[in-house]
Coordinates of C-alpha atoms and ligand atoms in Angstrom, one line a residue:
X1 CA 0.1 0.1 0.0
X2 CA 1.3 3.7 -0.8
X3 CA -0.2 6.7 1.1
X4 CA -0.2 10.2 0.4
X5 CA -0.8 12.8 2.9
X6 CA -0.9 16.4 2.6
X7 CA -2.5 19.5 4.6
X8 CA -3.5 22.6 3.8
X9 CA -5.0 25.7 5.5
X10 CA -8.0 27.7 4.2
X11 CA -9.7 31.0 5.0
X12 CA -13.1 29.6 4.6
X13 CA -15.6 27.8 7.2
X14 CA -15.3 24.1 7.4
X15 CA -19.2 24.0 6.2
X16 CA -18.3 26.1 2.9
X17 CA -15.1 23.8 2.2
X18 CA -16.8 20.6 2.9
X19 CA -19.8 21.4 0.6
X20 CA -17.1 22.2 -2.1
X21 CA -14.9 19.0 -1.7
X22 CA -17.8 16.7 -1.0
X23 CA -19.0 17.5 -4.6
X24 CA -16.1 15.4 -6.2
X25 CA -17.1 16.9 -9.9
X26 CA -15.1 19.8 -8.4
X27 CA -11.8 17.6 -8.7
X28 CA -12.0 18.8 -12.3
X29 CA -11.5 22.6 -11.0
X30 CA -8.5 21.7 -8.7
X31 CA -7.1 18.3 -9.0
X32 CA -4.1 18.6 -11.5
X33 CA -4.6 15.1 -12.7
X34 CA -8.7 15.2 -13.3
X35 CA -9.6 16.1 -16.7
X36 CA -13.3 15.6 -16.5
X37 CA -15.5 14.4 -13.5
X38 CA -19.2 13.8 -13.4
X39 CA -21.5 12.4 -10.7
X40 CA -23.4 8.8 -11.5
X41 CA -25.9 8.6 -9.4
X42 CA -29.0 10.8 -8.4
X43 CA -29.7 12.7 -5.2
X44 CA -28.0 14.7 -2.7
X45 CA -24.4 13.9 -2.2
X46 CA -24.0 11.2 0.9
X47 CA -23.1 7.8 1.5
X48 CA -23.2 5.8 -1.7
X49 CA -22.9 8.8 -4.1
X50 CA -20.6 7.9 -7.2
X51 CA -18.7 10.0 -9.3
X52 CA -16.6 9.3 -12.5
X53 CA -13.2 11.1 -12.7
X54 CA -11.1 10.6 -15.5
X55 CA -7.7 11.0 -14.6
X56 CA -4.2 11.7 -16.2
X57 CA -1.5 9.9 -13.9
X58 CA 1.8 8.7 -14.7
X59 CA 0.7 5.2 -15.6
X60 CA -1.6 6.8 -18.2
X61 CA -5.2 8.0 -18.4
X62 CA -7.6 6.1 -16.2
X63 CA -11.4 6.4 -15.7
X64 CA -11.8 6.1 -11.7
X65 CA -15.2 5.3 -10.2
X66 CA -15.5 6.8 -6.5
X67 CA -18.2 6.0 -4.1
X68 CA -18.6 8.0 -1.0
X69 CA -18.3 5.7 2.1
X70 CA -18.6 8.3 4.8
X71 CA -20.2 11.3 4.6
X72 CA -20.2 13.5 8.0
X73 CA -20.4 17.4 7.2
X74 CA -18.7 19.5 7.8
X75 CA -15.9 17.3 9.5
X76 CA -15.0 14.0 7.4
X77 CA -15.4 12.5 4.2
X78 CA -14.1 9.3 2.8
X79 CA -14.5 8.2 -0.9
X80 CA -13.1 4.7 -2.4
X81 CA -12.1 5.0 -6.0
X82 CA -11.1 2.0 -8.3
X83 CA -10.0 1.6 -11.8
X84 CA -8.4 -1.5 -13.7
X85 CA -4.9 -0.6 -12.2
X86 CA -5.5 0.4 -8.5
X87 CA -8.0 1.2 -5.7
X88 CA -7.7 4.3 -3.5
X89 CA -9.2 5.5 -0.4
X90 CA -9.3 9.3 0.0
X91 CA -10.0 10.5 3.5
X92 CA -10.7 14.2 4.0
X93 CA -10.8 15.5 7.0
X94 CA -11.7 19.6 8.2
X95 CA -11.1 21.1 11.3
X96 CA -11.1 24.6 12.7
X97 CA -7.8 25.8 12.9
X98 CA -7.9 29.8 14.4
X99 CA -9.5 31.7 12.0
X100 CA -8.8 29.1 9.3
X101 CA -10.0 25.7 8.7
X102 CA -7.5 22.8 8.5
X103 CA -7.7 20.0 5.7
X104 CA -6.1 17.0 6.1
X105 CA -6.1 14.8 2.8
X106 CA -4.9 11.1 3.0
X107 CA -5.0 8.6 -0.4
X108 CA -4.2 5.3 0.4
X109 CA -3.3 3.4 -2.8
X110 CA -3.4 -0.6 -3.6
X111 CA -1.9 -1.2 -6.6
X112 CA -2.4 -4.0 -9.1
X113 CA 0.8 -6.5 -9.0
X114 CA 2.0 -5.1 -12.1
X115 CA 1.9 -1.7 -11.1
X116 CA 3.7 -2.7 -7.7
X117 CA 6.7 -3.4 -9.4
X118 CA 7.2 -0.1 -11.1
X119 CA 6.4 1.8 -7.9
X120 CA 9.9 2.9 -7.3
X121 CA 9.8 4.6 -10.8
X122 CA 6.5 6.1 -10.5
X123 CA 6.1 6.7 -6.7
X124 CA 7.8 10.4 -6.8
X125 CA 5.7 11.6 -9.4
X126 CA 2.5 10.3 -7.6
X127 CA 3.7 12.7 -4.6
X128 CA 4.3 15.5 -6.8
X129 CA 1.0 15.1 -8.2
X130 CA -0.6 15.2 -4.8
X131 CA 1.2 17.9 -3.5
X132 CA -0.2 19.9 -6.8
X133 CA -3.4 18.8 -6.5
X134 CA -3.9 20.0 -2.9
X135 CA -2.3 23.2 -3.8
X136 CA -4.7 23.2 -6.5
X137 CA -7.5 22.9 -3.9
X138 CA -6.1 25.3 -1.5
X139 CA -6.1 28.0 -4.2
X140 CA -9.7 27.0 -5.6
X141 CA -11.0 27.8 -2.0
X142 CA -9.2 30.6 -1.2
X143 CA -7.5 32.6 -3.9
X144 CA -9.6 35.8 -5.2
X145 CA -9.6 36.4 -8.7
X146 CA -9.5 39.7 -10.1
X147 CA -12.6 41.1 -11.9
X148 CA -12.2 41.0 -15.9
X149 CA -10.9 44.1 -17.6
X150 CA -13.5 45.7 -19.8
X151 CA -12.8 45.3 -23.7
X152 CA -10.4 47.9 -25.0
X153 CA -12.9 49.3 -27.3
X154 CA -16.9 49.1 -27.6
X155 CA -16.5 48.6 -31.5
X156 CA -14.1 45.8 -32.2
X157 CA -13.6 47.0 -35.4
X158 CA -12.8 43.5 -36.6
X159 CA -15.8 42.1 -38.2
X160 CA -13.7 39.0 -38.9
X161 CA -14.4 35.1 -39.1
X162 CA -12.0 34.9 -36.4
X163 CA -14.4 36.6 -33.8
X164 CA -17.6 34.9 -34.9
X165 CA -15.7 31.4 -34.8
X166 CA -15.0 32.0 -31.3
X167 CA -18.9 31.5 -30.7
X168 CA -18.6 28.1 -31.7
X169 CA -17.3 25.4 -29.3
X170 CA -13.9 25.6 -30.4
X171 CA -14.0 29.1 -29.1
X172 CA -15.3 27.7 -25.5
X173 CA -12.4 24.9 -25.5
X174 CA -9.8 27.6 -26.2
X175 CA -11.3 29.7 -23.2
X176 CA -12.2 27.5 -20.5
X177 CA -8.7 26.0 -19.7
X178 CA -8.2 29.8 -18.4
X179 CA -11.3 29.4 -16.1
X180 CA -11.2 29.9 -12.4
X181 CA -12.8 27.3 -10.0
X182 CA -16.0 28.5 -9.0
X183 CA -16.1 27.6 -5.3
X184 CA -18.3 30.3 -3.8
X185 CA -21.0 29.1 -1.5
X186 CA -24.5 30.5 -3.0
X187 CA -26.8 28.4 -0.7
X188 CA -28.2 31.5 0.6
X189 CA -28.6 33.2 -2.4
X190 CA -32.2 33.6 -4.2
X191 CA -32.0 33.5 -7.7
X192 CA -35.1 34.1 -10.1
X193 CA -34.4 32.4 -13.5
X194 CA -36.7 32.5 -16.3
X195 CA -36.8 29.8 -19.2
X196 CA -35.6 27.0 -17.1
X197 CA -37.5 24.2 -19.0
X198 CA -34.9 23.9 -21.8
X199 CA -31.6 24.5 -23.4
X200 CA -29.4 26.9 -21.4
X201 CA -32.0 27.9 -18.9
X202 CA -32.4 24.1 -18.2
X203 CA -28.3 23.5 -17.8
X204 CA -28.1 26.6 -15.5
X205 CA -31.1 25.8 -13.0
X206 CA -29.4 22.1 -13.0
X207 CA -26.1 23.7 -11.9
X208 CA -27.3 26.1 -9.6
X209 CA -29.4 23.5 -7.8
X210 CA -26.7 21.3 -7.4
X211 CA -25.0 24.3 -5.8
X212 CA -28.0 24.5 -3.2
X213 CA -29.0 27.9 -4.6
X214 CA -32.7 28.7 -3.5
X215 CA -34.4 29.1 -6.9
X216 CA -37.5 30.5 -8.3
X217 CA -38.0 29.2 -11.8
X218 CA -40.5 31.1 -14.0
X219 CA -42.0 28.5 -16.4
X220 CA -45.5 29.0 -18.4
X221 CA -46.8 25.7 -18.3
X222 CA -47.6 24.4 -14.4
X223 CA -47.6 20.8 -15.1
X224 CA -43.7 21.0 -16.6
X225 CA -42.9 23.3 -13.7
X226 CA -44.0 20.6 -11.5
X227 CA -42.3 17.9 -13.2
X228 CA -38.9 20.0 -13.4
X229 CA -39.1 20.8 -9.9
X230 CA -39.4 17.1 -8.7
X231 CA -36.7 16.3 -11.3
X232 CA -34.2 19.0 -10.0
X233 CA -35.1 18.0 -6.2
X234 CA -34.4 14.1 -7.0
X235 CA -31.3 14.9 -8.7
X236 CA -29.8 17.4 -6.3
X237 CA -31.7 17.0 -3.0
X238 CA -32.0 20.7 -2.9
X239 CA -35.5 21.5 -1.5
X240 CA -35.5 25.4 -2.0
X241 CA -37.0 25.3 -5.5
X242 CA -40.1 27.0 -6.4
X243 CA -42.0 27.2 -9.4
X244 CA -43.7 30.5 -10.7
X245 CA -46.0 30.1 -14.0
X246 CA -46.0 33.0 -16.1
X247 CA -46.1 33.2 -20.1
X248 CA -43.7 35.9 -20.6
X249 CA -44.7 36.6 -23.9
X250 CA -47.7 38.3 -22.3
X251 CA -47.0 41.6 -20.6
X252 CA -50.0 41.3 -18.3
X253 CA -48.6 38.0 -16.9
X254 CA -45.2 39.3 -17.0
X255 CA -46.5 42.3 -14.6
X256 CA -48.8 39.8 -12.3
X257 CA -45.8 37.9 -11.6
X258 CA -43.6 40.5 -10.4
X259 CA -46.6 41.7 -8.4
X260 CA -46.6 38.1 -6.8
X261 CA -43.1 38.5 -6.0
X262 CA -43.4 41.7 -4.4
X263 CA -46.3 40.8 -2.5
X264 CA -44.0 37.9 -0.9
X265 CA -41.4 40.2 -0.4
X266 CA -38.7 37.8 -0.5
X267 CA -35.4 39.8 -1.4
X268 CA -34.0 38.6 -4.9
X269 CA -30.1 38.5 -5.2
X270 CA -30.0 37.5 -8.9
X271 CA -32.4 37.9 -11.8
X272 CA -31.4 35.9 -14.7
X273 CA -33.5 37.1 -17.8
X274 CA -32.9 34.0 -19.9
X275 CA -36.2 33.2 -21.5
X276 CA -36.4 33.7 -25.3
X277 CA -37.2 32.4 -28.9
X278 CA -36.5 33.3 -32.4
X279 CA -39.9 33.4 -34.3
X280 CA -39.1 32.7 -38.0
X281 CA -43.0 33.6 -38.7
X282 CA -44.6 36.7 -38.0
X283 CA -47.3 37.0 -35.3
X284 CA -48.4 39.3 -32.7
X285 CA -49.3 38.3 -29.1
X286 CA -53.0 38.5 -28.1
X287 CA -52.4 41.9 -26.6
X288 CA -51.1 43.0 -30.2
X289 CA -47.3 43.1 -29.7
X290 CA -44.9 41.7 -32.0
X291 CA -43.6 38.6 -30.4
X292 CA -39.8 39.0 -30.3
X293 CA -40.3 42.5 -28.9
X294 CA -42.9 41.2 -26.3
X295 CA -40.7 38.1 -25.0
X296 CA -37.2 39.4 -25.5
X297 CA -37.5 43.3 -24.7
X298 CA -40.6 44.3 -23.1
X299 CA -40.9 41.2 -20.6
X300 CA -37.5 41.6 -19.2
X301 CA -38.0 45.4 -18.9
X302 CA -41.2 44.7 -16.8
X303 CA -40.0 42.0 -14.8
X304 CA -36.7 43.7 -14.0
X305 CA -38.5 47.0 -13.1
X306 CA -41.3 45.2 -11.4
X307 CA -39.0 43.3 -9.0
X308 CA -36.3 45.9 -8.6
X309 CA -37.6 46.8 -5.0
X310 CA -36.8 43.1 -3.8
X311 CA -33.1 43.4 -5.7
X312 CA -32.5 46.8 -4.0
X313 CA -30.7 46.7 -0.7
X314 CA -29.0 43.2 -1.0
X315 CA -25.2 43.6 -0.6
X316 CA -24.6 42.1 -4.2
X317 CA -27.5 42.1 -6.4
X318 CA -27.0 41.1 -10.0
X319 CA -29.3 41.4 -12.9
X320 CA -28.0 38.9 -16.1
X321 CA -29.5 39.7 -19.3
X322 CA -28.9 36.8 -22.0
X323 CA -28.9 38.7 -25.2
X324 CA -27.3 37.3 -28.4
X325 CA -24.6 37.6 -30.8
X326 CA -26.8 38.0 -33.2
X327 CA -27.3 41.4 -32.3
X328 CA -23.8 42.3 -33.8
X329 CA -25.7 42.3 -37.3
X330 CA -28.2 45.1 -36.0
X331 CA -28.0 48.7 -35.6
X332 CA -30.6 49.8 -33.3
X333 CA -34.1 50.9 -35.0
X334 CA -36.8 51.9 -32.5
X335 CA -39.3 52.0 -35.6
X336 CA -38.4 48.3 -36.2
X337 CA -39.2 47.6 -32.8
X338 CA -42.6 49.3 -32.7
X339 CA -43.8 47.9 -36.0
X340 CA -46.4 45.3 -35.9
X341 CA -46.6 45.2 -39.6
X342 CA -45.8 41.6 -41.2
X343 CA -44.0 43.4 -44.0
X344 CA -40.5 42.4 -44.8
X345 CA -40.5 40.6 -41.3
X346 CA -37.4 38.6 -40.8
X347 CA -37.3 36.5 -37.5
X348 CA -33.5 36.8 -37.2
X349 CA -33.8 40.5 -37.7
X350 CA -36.7 41.1 -35.1
X351 CA -34.9 38.5 -32.6
X352 CA -31.6 40.7 -33.1
X353 CA -33.2 44.1 -33.0
X354 CA -34.7 43.0 -29.4
X355 CA -31.4 41.7 -28.3
X356 CA -29.5 44.9 -29.4
X357 CA -32.4 47.0 -27.4
X358 CA -31.9 44.7 -24.1
X359 CA -28.3 45.5 -24.6
X360 CA -28.5 48.9 -24.3
X361 CA -31.2 49.0 -21.6
X362 CA -28.5 46.7 -19.8
X363 CA -25.8 49.5 -20.0
X364 CA -28.5 52.1 -19.1
X365 CA -29.6 50.3 -15.8
X366 CA -25.7 49.5 -14.9
X367 CA -25.4 53.1 -14.9
X368 CA -28.6 54.4 -13.0
X369 CA -28.4 51.7 -10.4
X370 CA -24.5 51.6 -9.5
X371 CA -25.0 53.4 -6.2
X372 CA -27.9 51.0 -5.1
X373 CA -25.6 48.2 -5.4
X374 CA -27.2 46.4 -8.2
X375 CA -24.8 45.4 -11.2
X376 CA -26.4 44.7 -14.5
X377 CA -24.5 42.5 -17.0
X378 CA -25.5 40.8 -20.2
X379 CA -24.0 37.8 -21.5
X380 CA -24.3 35.9 -25.0
X381 CA -23.5 32.2 -24.9
X382 CA -22.0 31.6 -28.5
X383 CA -23.7 29.0 -30.6
X384 CA -25.1 26.2 -28.1
X385 CA -26.9 23.2 -29.4
X386 CA -30.4 23.4 -27.7
X387 CA -33.7 23.0 -28.7
X388 CA -34.6 26.7 -29.3
X389 CA -31.9 26.5 -32.1
X390 CA -32.9 23.4 -33.4
X391 CA -36.4 24.3 -33.8
X392 CA -36.2 28.0 -35.2
X393 CA -32.9 27.6 -37.2
X394 CA -33.2 24.1 -38.7
X395 CA -30.7 25.0 -41.6
X396 CA -27.9 26.7 -39.3
X397 CA -28.4 23.9 -37.0
X398 CA -27.8 21.0 -39.5
X399 CA -25.0 23.2 -41.0
X400 CA -23.0 24.0 -37.6
X401 CA -24.0 21.1 -35.6
X402 CA -20.5 19.6 -35.6
X403 CA -19.3 23.0 -33.7
X404 CA -22.2 24.1 -31.7
X405 CA -21.5 24.2 -28.0
X406 CA -23.2 21.9 -25.5
X407 CA -26.2 23.8 -23.5
X408 CA -23.4 23.5 -20.1
X409 CA -20.9 25.1 -22.2
X410 CA -23.4 28.0 -23.4
X411 CA -24.6 28.3 -19.9
X412 CA -21.2 28.5 -18.2
X413 CA -21.0 32.5 -18.5
X414 CA -24.3 33.1 -16.9
X415 CA -23.5 30.4 -14.0
X416 CA -20.1 32.2 -13.5
X417 CA -22.2 35.4 -13.6
X418 CA -24.5 34.2 -10.7
X419 CA -21.7 32.4 -8.8
X420 CA -18.3 34.1 -8.8
X421 CA -17.5 37.0 -6.4
X422 CA -15.6 38.7 -9.0
X423 CA -18.5 38.9 -11.3
X424 CA -20.3 41.3 -8.9
X425 CA -17.6 44.0 -9.4
X426 CA -18.3 44.6 -13.2
X427 CA -21.5 46.3 -14.5
X428 CA -22.8 47.2 -17.8
X429 CA -20.6 44.7 -19.6
X430 CA -21.4 41.8 -22.5
X431 CA -19.7 39.0 -21.6
X432 CA -18.9 36.0 -23.7
X433 CA -16.7 32.9 -21.8
X434 CA -16.6 34.9 -18.7
X435 CA -14.7 38.1 -20.6
X436 CA -16.1 41.3 -21.4
X437 CA -16.6 41.7 -25.2
X438 CA -17.0 44.8 -27.6
X439 CA -20.7 45.9 -28.0
X440 CA -20.3 46.1 -31.6
X441 CA -18.3 44.4 -34.4
X442 CA -18.7 47.4 -36.8
X443 CA -18.9 50.9 -36.4
X444 CA -22.2 51.1 -38.9
X445 CA -24.3 49.2 -36.1
X446 CA -23.5 52.0 -33.5
X447 CA -26.6 53.9 -32.4
X448 CA -26.5 57.3 -32.3
X449 CA -27.9 59.1 -29.0
X450 CA -31.0 60.2 -30.7
X451 CA -32.0 56.5 -31.3
X452 CA -31.0 55.5 -27.7
X453 CA -33.6 58.2 -26.5
X454 CA -36.1 56.9 -28.7
X455 CA -35.5 53.8 -27.2
X456 CA -36.1 55.3 -23.5
X457 CA -39.4 56.8 -25.1
X458 CA -40.6 53.6 -26.4
X459 CA -40.1 51.6 -23.4
X460 CA -41.4 54.3 -20.7
X461 CA -45.0 53.4 -21.3
X462 CA -44.3 50.0 -20.0
X463 CA -42.7 50.8 -16.9
X464 CA -44.5 48.9 -14.3
X465 CA -46.4 51.4 -11.5
X466 CA -45.2 50.1 -8.5
X467 CA -47.1 51.2 -5.3
X468 CA -45.5 51.7 -2.0
X469 CA -47.2 49.1 0.5
X470 CA -49.0 51.5 2.8
X471 CA -47.7 51.3 6.4
X472 CA -50.0 50.0 8.9
X473 CA -51.3 52.9 11.5
X474 CA -49.6 52.2 14.7
X475 CA -52.4 52.6 17.5
Ligands
LIG1 N1 -28.8 28.5 -27.9 C1 -28.1 29.4 -28.6 O1 -27.2 29.2 -29.4 C2 -28.5 30.8 -28.1 C3 -27.6 32.0 -28.9 C4 -27.7 33.2 -28.4 C5 -28.6 33.7 -27.7 N2 -29.4 32.6 -27.1 C6 -30.5 33.0 -26.0 O2 -30.5 32.1 -24.9 C7 -31.8 32.0 -24.3 C8 -32.3 30.6 -23.9 O3 -32.1 30.0 -25.1 P1 -32.0 28.4 -25.5 O4 -31.2 28.4 -26.7 O5 -32.0 27.8 -24.5 O6 -33.7 28.4 -26.2 P2 -34.5 27.2 -25.7 O7 -33.9 25.8 -25.6 O8 -35.6 27.1 -26.8 O9 -35.1 27.5 -24.4 C9 -35.9 28.6 -24.1 C10 -36.6 28.9 -23.0 O10 -37.4 30.2 -22.8 C11 -38.6 29.6 -22.5 N3 -39.4 30.5 -23.2 C12 -40.0 30.7 -24.5 N4 -41.0 31.7 -24.6 C13 -41.5 31.6 -23.3 C14 -42.8 32.5 -22.9 N5 -43.4 33.1 -24.0 N6 -42.9 32.4 -21.5 C15 -42.2 31.9 -20.6 N7 -41.0 31.0 -21.1 C16 -40.8 30.9 -22.3 C17 -38.9 28.3 -23.0 O11 -39.8 27.8 -22.2 P3 -40.9 26.3 -22.9 O12 -40.0 25.1 -22.8 O13 -42.0 26.8 -22.3 O14 -41.0 26.9 -24.6 C18 -37.7 27.9 -22.5 O15 -37.4 27.4 -21.2 C19 -32.6 32.8 -25.0 O16 -32.8 34.2 -24.7 C20 -31.9 33.0 -26.4 O17 -32.4 34.0 -27.3 C21 -29.3 31.3 -27.3

């Protein structure tokens, strides 16, 4: 048997560190040998939970299947791992140590007879990897990350294939090795997410639920909402998941939703305006608005302003607007946004106009709300293979299928914006792969000040009226 032992100290409460480590999928963020990790079993993490970790070791790449055999939060977790070449028992103990938490990590290896004979050669390499992995864990739990810097210019001036190629999964693969671990504890954060039934929203909901966040998911079909809630609870053991039913294509329903949330009065830390669709055919909603404008612009406008009293007063509240790289093709046209005619209608243009407008609103709110501690950012996911893309852009989907991101890759920046402390230090930015991007790819798509003012005038009539709750007279 070969035993490796390492100790680190971190400035995090034991409960937070335990929570992060016990989810062994995080090994891919801190263990220098782990390349990919996934959870194989459903349910909350506890005794019997299994993980698959693909590791690159001196003996070659191996798939290690880990099972949690002891789970005593926040003090001790024991996992048994096995692959064709060896078995390993990892024991991690956590204990307060002054203002810090001491983490002792012990890994006991039992090698196959063949490998045992080569131990004299591979032993030093394994010890080095053990030390590096624990240093990785210390950094993941302790190191503050700098906030990303805004793009050098708001117009990239480089409408090149290279910048567009970054939208594909190649862009994600190039960027992601530089991503910092996401170890922040968000179990006390209340997150309101729209469009959680599919694609990016579903990937976001799954990830945030697994992190233990308190989620309110806005879904338009009550039955689907119930099924999703049950699925997320069964998968993660997180009971703090609530469904709110609203068709966000309808302004009255969006206002009602905001009213219900205000009435409940529960503060909201993060609002993610993700629900969306690209409508290939022209149609008006039953309220008489063109569908893209209603869903992609007026609805997030009404919902965000409607719940703003619940965002205000929190120490670090965030609004995340999911826009689209498609907006790069468009210069803001309020005339187009206000049109209900089907003449010359193009789904991608209507979509891009609404997203462009939401981007401009994002920048305006970021400026206006800076003193209230609310940050407002937009992100675009690149091109991700979601039901939305498959259904509304079948030709594009067929042509690009091989290079599309997974929904998880597309959702990564939404999750980073919601989870990482450093994302709370930026506002008014457009992000792709966790980095601020230029707002325009060509000077021709930059709107002028007059058009911005027209956008304000266009949106103002939709501002929700929020009556202050009357204070009860004190007798
Ligand atoms: N995938 C990409 O490559 C890509 C690229 C750029 C931007 N985006 C943006 O990313 C966001 C998510 O898109 P996705 O690709 O994940 O699409 P998706 O798979 O179609 O998911 C869209 C989500 O929005 C919800 N939604 C649509 N209309 C709604 C309505 N009227 N009321 C309430 N919810 C509604 C859908 O609910 P139902 O299940 O009830 O329909 C679904 O949960 C959108 O804002 C989209 O514009 C995506």
